[in-house]
mmCIF file of C-alpha atoms in Angstrom:
data_model
loop_
_atom_site.group_PDB
_atom_site.id
_atom_site.type_symbol
_atom_site.label_atom_id
_atom_site.label_comp_id
_atom_site.label_asym_id
_atom_site.label_seq_id
_atom_site.Cartn_x
_atom_site.Cartn_y
_atom_site.Cartn_z
ATOM 1 C CA MET A 1 -186.407 -157.468 179.183
ATOM 2 C CA ASP A 2 -185.382 -153.779 179.370
ATOM 3 C CA ARG A 3 -181.753 -154.845 179.720
ATOM 4 C CA PHE A 4 -182.158 -157.193 176.743
ATOM 5 C CA VAL A 5 -183.633 -154.471 174.510
ATOM 6 C CA SER A 6 -180.961 -152.006 175.583
ATOM 7 C CA ILE A 7 -178.190 -154.430 174.626
ATOM 8 C CA ALA A 8 -179.841 -155.105 171.257
ATOM 9 C CA ARG A 9 -180.163 -151.412 170.475
ATOM 10 C CA ARG A 10 -176.549 -150.578 171.360
ATOM 11 C CA SER A 11 -175.072 -153.387 169.351
ATOM 12 C CA ARG A 12 -177.300 -153.132 166.261
ATOM 13 C CA PHE A 13 -176.583 -156.785 165.694
ATOM 14 C CA ALA A 14 -179.774 -158.615 165.035
ATOM 15 C CA SER A 15 -181.719 -161.750 164.489
ATOM 16 C CA LEU A 16 -185.410 -162.427 165.055
ATOM 17 C CA ALA A 17 -186.801 -163.298 168.476
ATOM 18 C CA ALA A 18 -186.681 -167.061 169.085
ATOM 19 C CA LEU A 19 -189.229 -169.183 170.833
ATOM 20 C CA SER A 20 -188.903 -172.820 171.855
ATOM 21 C CA LEU A 21 -191.910 -174.862 170.764
ATOM 22 C CA ALA A 22 -191.826 -176.837 173.974
ATOM 23 C CA ALA A 23 -191.299 -173.997 176.394
ATOM 24 C CA THR A 24 -193.303 -171.137 177.822
ATOM 25 C CA PRO A 25 -192.978 -168.189 175.357
ATOM 26 C CA ALA A 26 -189.672 -166.481 175.996
ATOM 27 C CA VAL A 27 -187.560 -164.433 173.635
ATOM 28 C CA ALA A 28 -183.890 -164.985 172.934
ATOM 29 C CA GLN A 29 -181.816 -163.027 170.475
ATOM 30 C CA GLN A 30 -178.450 -163.818 168.988
ATOM 31 C CA VAL A 31 -175.766 -161.353 168.066
ATOM 32 C CA ALA A 32 -175.466 -161.429 164.291
ATOM 33 C CA GLU A 33 -174.809 -159.034 161.446
ATOM 34 C CA PRO A 34 -175.547 -155.294 161.628
ATOM 35 C CA GLY A 35 -178.988 -154.220 160.490
ATOM 36 C CA LYS A 36 -182.599 -154.793 161.427
ATOM 37 C CA LEU A 37 -183.795 -157.767 163.394
ATOM 38 C CA LEU A 38 -184.278 -160.674 161.035
ATOM 39 C CA LEU A 39 -187.660 -160.547 159.230
ATOM 40 C CA THR A 40 -188.705 -157.188 160.734
ATOM 41 C CA ASN A 41 -188.612 -155.607 157.275
ATOM 42 C CA GLY A 42 -191.573 -157.875 156.515
ATOM 43 C CA VAL A 43 -192.178 -159.719 153.287
ATOM 44 C CA SER A 44 -193.615 -158.011 150.196
ATOM 45 C CA THR A 45 -197.269 -157.351 149.530
ATOM 46 C CA ILE A 46 -198.797 -158.155 146.161
ATOM 47 C CA GLU A 47 -198.873 -154.378 145.635
ATOM 48 C CA GLY A 48 -195.138 -153.919 146.235
ATOM 49 C CA ALA A 49 -194.998 -152.377 149.725
ATOM 50 C CA SER A 50 -193.295 -154.166 152.607
ATOM 51 C CA GLY A 51 -195.521 -155.927 155.123
ATOM 52 C CA GLY A 52 -197.562 -159.106 154.782
ATOM 53 C CA GLY A 53 -198.656 -160.697 151.521
ATOM 54 C CA LEU A 54 -202.059 -158.976 151.389
ATOM 55 C CA THR A 55 -201.603 -155.830 153.440
ATOM 56 C CA PRO A 56 -198.833 -153.269 154.120
ATOM 57 C CA TRP A 57 -197.307 -152.893 157.586
ATOM 58 C CA ALA A 58 -195.637 -149.922 159.264
ATOM 59 C CA VAL A 59 -192.223 -151.335 158.409
ATOM 60 C CA ILE A 60 -189.685 -150.072 155.888
ATOM 61 C CA ALA A 61 -188.254 -152.264 153.127
ATOM 62 C CA GLY A 62 -184.723 -153.622 153.229
ATOM 63 C CA ASN A 63 -182.215 -154.392 155.949
ATOM 64 C CA GLY A 64 -180.978 -150.838 156.386
ATOM 65 C CA THR A 65 -181.358 -149.122 159.753
ATOM 66 C CA ARG A 66 -181.953 -145.414 160.384
ATOM 67 C CA ASP A 67 -178.340 -144.822 159.325
ATOM 68 C CA GLY A 68 -178.611 -146.368 155.877
ATOM 69 C CA VAL A 69 -180.524 -147.463 152.797
ATOM 70 C CA GLY A 70 -181.837 -150.934 151.992
ATOM 71 C CA ALA A 71 -183.955 -152.629 149.356
ATOM 72 C CA GLN A 72 -185.913 -155.768 148.637
ATOM 73 C CA ALA A 73 -187.254 -157.410 145.489
ATOM 74 C CA ASN A 74 -189.784 -160.190 145.126
ATOM 75 C CA VAL A 75 -191.575 -162.523 142.770
ATOM 76 C CA THR A 76 -195.032 -163.779 143.816
ATOM 77 C CA VAL A 77 -197.100 -166.539 142.233
ATOM 78 C CA ALA A 78 -200.661 -167.551 143.183
ATOM 79 C CA GLU A 79 -202.412 -170.544 141.663
ATOM 80 C CA LEU A 80 -206.169 -170.222 142.211
ATOM 81 C CA ALA A 81 -209.003 -172.558 141.271
ATOM 82 C CA ASP A 82 -209.669 -170.846 137.928
ATOM 83 C CA TYR A 83 -207.122 -168.035 137.646
ATOM 84 C CA ASP A 84 -203.356 -167.505 137.868
ATOM 85 C CA PHE A 85 -201.808 -164.444 139.492
ATOM 86 C CA ARG A 86 -198.233 -163.173 139.143
ATOM 87 C CA SER A 87 -196.504 -160.105 140.514
ATOM 88 C CA ALA A 88 -192.963 -158.791 140.642
ATOM 89 C CA GLY A 89 -191.879 -155.835 142.710
ATOM 90 C CA ILE A 90 -189.073 -153.838 144.227
ATOM 91 C CA ALA A 91 -189.017 -151.515 147.234
ATOM 92 C CA ILE A 92 -186.276 -149.196 148.507
ATOM 93 C CA GLY A 93 -186.138 -148.071 152.122
ATOM 94 C CA ALA A 94 -184.148 -145.087 153.387
ATOM 95 C CA TRP A 95 -183.166 -144.367 157.008
ATOM 96 C CA ASP A 96 -185.879 -146.724 158.287
ATOM 97 C CA ARG A 97 -188.265 -143.869 157.562
ATOM 98 C CA ILE A 98 -189.192 -143.653 153.856
ATOM 99 C CA GLU A 99 -190.099 -146.377 151.374
ATOM 100 C CA VAL A 100 -190.625 -146.178 147.610
ATOM 101 C CA SER A 101 -192.024 -149.230 145.824
ATOM 102 C CA TYR A 102 -193.113 -150.520 142.425
ATOM 103 C CA ALA A 103 -195.023 -153.654 141.421
ATOM 104 C CA ARG A 104 -196.350 -155.125 138.189
ATOM 105 C CA GLN A 105 -199.396 -157.372 138.609
ATOM 106 C CA MET A 106 -200.483 -159.943 136.007
ATOM 107 C CA PHE A 107 -203.819 -161.777 136.320
ATOM 108 C CA ASP A 108 -204.367 -164.623 133.837
ATOM 109 C CA THR A 109 -208.055 -165.430 133.299
ATOM 110 C CA ASN A 110 -207.322 -168.874 131.777
ATOM 111 C CA TRP A 111 -210.559 -170.471 130.470
ATOM 112 C CA VAL A 112 -212.703 -167.778 132.097
ATOM 113 C CA GLY A 113 -211.381 -165.219 129.610
ATOM 114 C CA GLY A 114 -212.799 -167.264 126.777
ATOM 115 C CA ALA A 115 -216.139 -167.704 128.535
ATOM 116 C CA LEU A 116 -216.376 -163.931 129.073
ATOM 117 C CA GLY A 117 -215.518 -163.170 125.459
ATOM 118 C CA LEU A 118 -212.052 -161.786 126.232
ATOM 119 C CA GLY A 119 -210.137 -164.687 124.753
ATOM 120 C CA GLU A 120 -208.548 -167.743 126.344
ATOM 121 C CA ASP A 121 -205.778 -166.801 128.779
ATOM 122 C CA TYR A 122 -206.499 -163.086 128.562
ATOM 123 C CA THR A 123 -204.283 -161.343 131.137
ATOM 124 C CA PHE A 124 -205.097 -158.188 133.084
ATOM 125 C CA ASP A 125 -201.981 -156.131 133.891
ATOM 126 C CA GLN A 126 -201.456 -153.289 136.332
ATOM 127 C CA ASP A 127 -198.629 -151.034 137.496
ATOM 128 C CA ILE A 128 -198.505 -149.847 141.124
ATOM 129 C CA TRP A 129 -196.222 -147.112 142.462
ATOM 130 C CA GLY A 130 -196.086 -146.664 146.232
ATOM 131 C CA LEU A 131 -194.755 -144.249 148.833
ATOM 132 C CA LYS A 132 -194.730 -144.956 152.570
ATOM 133 C CA VAL A 133 -193.518 -142.762 155.445
ATOM 134 C CA LYS A 134 -193.100 -143.934 159.031
ATOM 135 C CA LEU A 135 -194.437 -141.201 161.298
ATOM 136 C CA ALA A 136 -193.735 -142.465 164.813
ATOM 137 C CA GLY A 137 -192.874 -145.415 167.007
ATOM 138 C CA ASP A 138 -190.929 -148.580 166.300
ATOM 139 C CA VAL A 139 -191.970 -152.149 165.524
ATOM 140 C CA VAL A 140 -189.540 -153.617 168.102
ATOM 141 C CA TYR A 141 -188.179 -150.936 170.422
ATOM 142 C CA GLY A 142 -189.700 -148.225 172.577
ATOM 143 C CA PRO A 143 -192.744 -148.500 174.865
ATOM 144 C CA GLU A 144 -194.272 -151.961 174.769
ATOM 145 C CA TRP A 145 -197.683 -150.787 173.594
ATOM 146 C CA MET A 146 -196.507 -148.040 171.225
ATOM 147 C CA PRO A 147 -196.570 -149.379 167.647
ATOM 148 C CA ALA A 148 -194.813 -148.109 164.593
ATOM 149 C CA ILE A 149 -197.225 -145.902 162.649
ATOM 150 C CA ALA A 150 -196.905 -145.216 158.932
ATOM 151 C CA VAL A 151 -198.940 -143.588 156.187
ATOM 152 C CA GLY A 152 -198.810 -144.601 152.570
ATOM 153 C CA VAL A 153 -200.146 -143.857 149.125
ATOM 154 C CA GLN A 154 -200.359 -146.135 146.074
ATOM 155 C CA TYR A 155 -200.919 -144.907 142.544
ATOM 156 C CA LYS A 156 -202.350 -147.702 140.407
ATOM 157 C CA LYS A 157 -202.894 -147.831 136.645
ATOM 158 C CA SER A 158 -204.565 -150.596 134.679
ATOM 159 C CA LEU A 159 -202.924 -151.465 131.365
ATOM 160 C CA ASP A 160 -206.258 -152.717 130.015
ATOM 161 C CA ALA A 161 -208.281 -149.496 129.958
ATOM 162 C CA PRO A 162 -210.821 -150.460 127.254
ATOM 163 C CA ILE A 163 -211.590 -153.806 128.923
ATOM 164 C CA VAL A 164 -211.975 -152.542 132.498
ATOM 165 C CA ARG A 165 -214.282 -149.777 131.286
ATOM 166 C CA ALA A 166 -216.280 -152.324 129.307
ATOM 167 C CA VAL A 167 -216.887 -154.375 132.479
ATOM 168 C CA GLY A 168 -218.233 -151.293 134.240
ATOM 169 C CA ALA A 169 -215.249 -149.556 135.866
ATOM 170 C CA ALA A 170 -215.514 -145.774 136.026
ATOM 171 C CA GLN A 171 -211.749 -145.199 135.642
ATOM 172 C CA ASP A 172 -208.659 -147.142 134.603
ATOM 173 C CA GLN A 173 -206.445 -145.577 137.291
ATOM 174 C CA GLY A 174 -206.765 -144.622 140.932
ATOM 175 C CA VAL A 175 -205.046 -143.831 144.214
ATOM 176 C CA ASP A 176 -205.215 -145.744 147.508
ATOM 177 C CA TYR A 177 -204.404 -144.090 150.840
ATOM 178 C CA TYR A 178 -203.626 -146.073 153.988
ATOM 179 C CA LEU A 179 -202.562 -145.827 157.614
ATOM 180 C CA SER A 180 -200.795 -148.786 159.299
ATOM 181 C CA ALA A 181 -199.891 -149.547 162.918
ATOM 182 C CA THR A 182 -197.557 -152.491 163.621
ATOM 183 C CA LYS A 183 -195.940 -153.909 166.759
ATOM 184 C CA LEU A 184 -193.818 -156.956 167.629
ATOM 185 C CA PHE A 185 -194.582 -157.942 171.225
ATOM 186 C CA LEU A 186 -191.325 -159.588 172.260
ATOM 187 C CA ASN A 187 -192.735 -161.084 175.469
ATOM 188 C CA TRP A 188 -195.149 -163.220 173.473
ATOM 189 C CA SER A 189 -193.307 -163.427 170.135
ATOM 190 C CA VAL A 190 -196.416 -162.019 168.477
ATOM 191 C CA LEU A 191 -196.654 -159.400 165.744
ATOM 192 C CA GLY A 192 -199.879 -157.506 165.152
ATOM 193 C CA ASN A 193 -200.840 -155.063 162.415
ATOM 194 C CA VAL A 194 -203.902 -152.995 161.563
ATOM 195 C CA THR A 195 -204.208 -151.082 158.296
ATOM 196 C CA VAL A 196 -207.032 -148.722 157.341
ATOM 197 C CA ARG A 197 -207.284 -148.066 153.607
ATOM 198 C CA ALA A 198 -209.307 -145.611 151.521
ATOM 199 C CA THR A 199 -209.771 -147.082 148.045
ATOM 200 C CA LYS A 200 -212.075 -147.340 145.037
ATOM 201 C CA ALA A 201 -210.123 -150.182 143.389
ATOM 202 C CA ASN A 202 -211.918 -153.218 141.977
ATOM 203 C CA GLN A 203 -209.911 -156.382 142.763
ATOM 204 C CA THR A 204 -206.959 -154.161 143.826
ATOM 205 C CA GLY A 205 -207.412 -152.245 140.549
ATOM 206 C CA LEU A 206 -207.046 -155.125 138.098
ATOM 207 C CA LEU A 207 -210.696 -154.495 137.109
ATOM 208 C CA GLY A 208 -210.382 -150.709 137.254
ATOM 209 C CA TYR A 209 -211.655 -148.170 139.777
ATOM 210 C CA GLY A 210 -215.186 -147.334 140.818
ATOM 211 C CA GLY A 211 -218.308 -148.606 139.117
ATOM 212 C CA ASP A 212 -222.050 -148.404 138.776
ATOM 213 C CA LEU A 213 -222.638 -149.242 142.463
ATOM 214 C CA ARG A 214 -220.080 -146.784 143.863
ATOM 215 C CA ASP A 215 -217.587 -144.342 142.355
ATOM 216 C CA SER A 216 -215.953 -142.912 145.461
ATOM 217 C CA HIS A 217 -213.353 -143.978 147.996
ATOM 218 C CA SER A 218 -214.578 -146.276 150.742
ATOM 219 C CA VAL A 219 -212.789 -147.155 153.982
ATOM 220 C CA GLN A 220 -211.582 -150.752 154.258
ATOM 221 C CA VAL A 221 -209.866 -152.497 157.181
ATOM 222 C CA GLU A 222 -206.973 -154.948 156.924
ATOM 223 C CA GLY A 223 -205.260 -156.921 159.673
ATOM 224 C CA SER A 224 -202.380 -159.311 160.284
ATOM 225 C CA LEU A 225 -201.427 -161.492 163.225
ATOM 226 C CA ALA A 226 -198.208 -163.530 163.268
ATOM 227 C CA TYR A 227 -196.376 -165.793 165.713
ATOM 228 C CA GLN A 228 -192.617 -166.406 165.793
ATOM 229 C CA PHE A 229 -191.616 -170.008 166.282
ATOM 230 C CA SER A 230 -187.945 -169.074 165.932
ATOM 231 C CA ARG A 231 -185.846 -166.155 164.814
ATOM 232 C CA LYS A 232 -186.172 -167.447 161.215
ATOM 233 C CA PHE A 233 -189.689 -168.883 161.095
ATOM 234 C CA VAL A 234 -193.053 -167.167 161.494
ATOM 235 C CA VAL A 235 -196.649 -168.205 160.843
ATOM 236 C CA GLY A 236 -199.703 -165.996 160.699
ATOM 237 C CA ALA A 237 -202.924 -164.944 159.054
ATOM 238 C CA GLU A 238 -204.287 -161.866 157.288
ATOM 239 C CA TYR A 239 -207.724 -160.473 156.488
ATOM 240 C CA ARG A 240 -208.553 -157.704 154.038
ATOM 241 C CA THR A 241 -211.984 -156.196 153.466
ATOM 242 C CA LYS A 242 -212.812 -155.099 149.923
ATOM 243 C CA PRO A 243 -215.116 -152.539 148.293
ATOM 244 C CA ASP A 244 -217.980 -153.756 146.105
ATOM 245 C CA ASN A 245 -218.295 -151.267 143.244
ATOM 246 C CA LEU A 246 -219.297 -153.330 140.201
ATOM 247 C CA GLY A 247 -222.851 -154.496 139.694
ATOM 248 C CA ILE A 248 -221.837 -157.309 137.333
ATOM 249 C CA ALA A 249 -219.434 -158.999 139.769
ATOM 250 C CA ARG A 250 -219.597 -159.241 143.566
ATOM 251 C CA GLU A 251 -216.264 -158.676 145.308
ATOM 252 C CA ASP A 252 -215.517 -160.670 148.465
ATOM 253 C CA ASP A 253 -213.116 -160.017 151.330
ATOM 254 C CA TRP A 254 -209.727 -161.764 151.156
ATOM 255 C CA TRP A 255 -207.869 -163.790 153.769
ATOM 256 C CA ASP A 256 -204.817 -166.007 153.977
ATOM 257 C CA ALA A 257 -202.816 -168.190 156.355
ATOM 258 C CA PHE A 258 -199.064 -167.986 155.759
ATOM 259 C CA ALA A 259 -195.667 -169.287 156.825
ATOM 260 C CA ALA A 260 -192.458 -167.340 156.161
ATOM 261 C CA TYR A 261 -188.903 -168.633 156.543
ATOM 262 C CA ALA A 262 -185.723 -166.550 156.367
ATOM 263 C CA PHE A 263 -182.860 -168.665 155.025
ATOM 264 C CA ASN A 264 -180.530 -165.796 155.942
ATOM 265 C CA ARG A 265 -180.627 -161.995 156.044
ATOM 266 C CA HIS A 266 -180.988 -161.814 152.277
ATOM 267 C CA VAL A 267 -183.429 -164.554 151.207
ATOM 268 C CA THR A 268 -186.966 -165.179 152.532
ATOM 269 C CA ALA A 269 -189.585 -167.611 151.243
ATOM 270 C CA THR A 270 -193.301 -167.353 152.007
ATOM 271 C CA VAL A 271 -196.074 -169.882 151.371
ATOM 272 C CA ALA A 272 -199.750 -169.108 151.990
ATOM 273 C CA TYR A 273 -203.152 -170.667 151.575
ATOM 274 C CA THR A 274 -205.352 -167.870 150.311
ATOM 275 C CA ASP A 275 -209.093 -167.424 149.800
ATOM 276 C CA LEU A 276 -210.109 -164.609 147.453
ATOM 277 C CA GLY A 277 -213.784 -165.534 147.212
ATOM 278 C CA SER A 278 -215.643 -164.555 144.037
ATOM 279 C CA ILE A 279 -213.691 -162.931 141.195
ATOM 280 C CA ALA A 280 -215.421 -161.798 137.979
ATOM 281 C CA THR A 281 -218.520 -163.906 138.779
ATOM 282 C CA ILE A 282 -216.502 -167.110 139.404
ATOM 283 C CA GLU A 283 -216.886 -168.366 142.980
ATOM 284 C CA GLY A 284 -214.456 -170.234 145.240
ATOM 285 C CA GLN A 285 -211.143 -168.718 144.199
ATOM 286 C CA ARG A 286 -208.857 -170.416 146.688
ATOM 287 C CA GLY A 287 -205.309 -171.605 146.204
ATOM 288 C CA VAL A 288 -201.661 -171.410 147.122
ATOM 289 C CA LEU A 289 -199.471 -168.317 147.055
ATOM 290 C CA VAL A 290 -195.678 -168.600 146.967
ATOM 291 C CA GLN A 291 -193.208 -165.704 147.236
ATOM 292 C CA LEU A 292 -189.436 -165.487 147.053
ATOM 293 C CA GLN A 293 -187.868 -162.277 148.340
ATOM 294 C CA GLY A 294 -184.320 -160.999 148.282
ATOM 295 C CA SER A 295 -183.253 -158.107 150.518
ATOM 296 C CA PHE A 296 -180.190 -156.182 151.644
#
């Protein structure tokens, strides 16, 4: 394995670790184009940063290595039982060290908006600006048990200030802080991530920040676990704990089960079954999330 990793590092030609479904887990890598190993830039979170769909990882956006600059853009659609969610984002990564991201979130309340007096199909909108810096380690290379470690900050601003304040939010803007640790264990073709976030956002900020129950940052834990079936195909699951700041609407933890497929180095598609629990007093918000990402 040491010889394998050494060859991969010297060549900088990459593709994701492959695993035969019928065999004992073993990793094989093909010599391909220069850049990161396929899929190790992650997909895009609903908040714009690179990682999983729900939580950021300690990876940097784009295909660029420590000698260059890369970028990725995405469109994400989630169809829930009673709501529709859309987001579009872009992230730029430099020298496999620094990432800057932006996302616009759109949350359509459908019939619920009418029932709540907001109007049929009322849409909550939010802008999210992010900065991430990798501090140490590497997702693939280096000591087997040393993960990549990154810190990040996200500035979020609701575009519906009067409404989010009317539902009990203390502010219409806020800042999240997070620390992520991520590692791809080549021997087992398994990727693990843990993210610790300090936030006061209600439903990621779509319903404002803080409330009558709490108006301060609370620490939340997020995790991802993924398994590589081939260098192009990965399946996994995520879990994200949430604060509960608003007395009028309980906020549940989120989780999903996803599959991501890289058609090539530039196009990745992700499909997930996601459970967001109760949103704005409406229970059972489960559905399908689909994302298309382009990267270079």
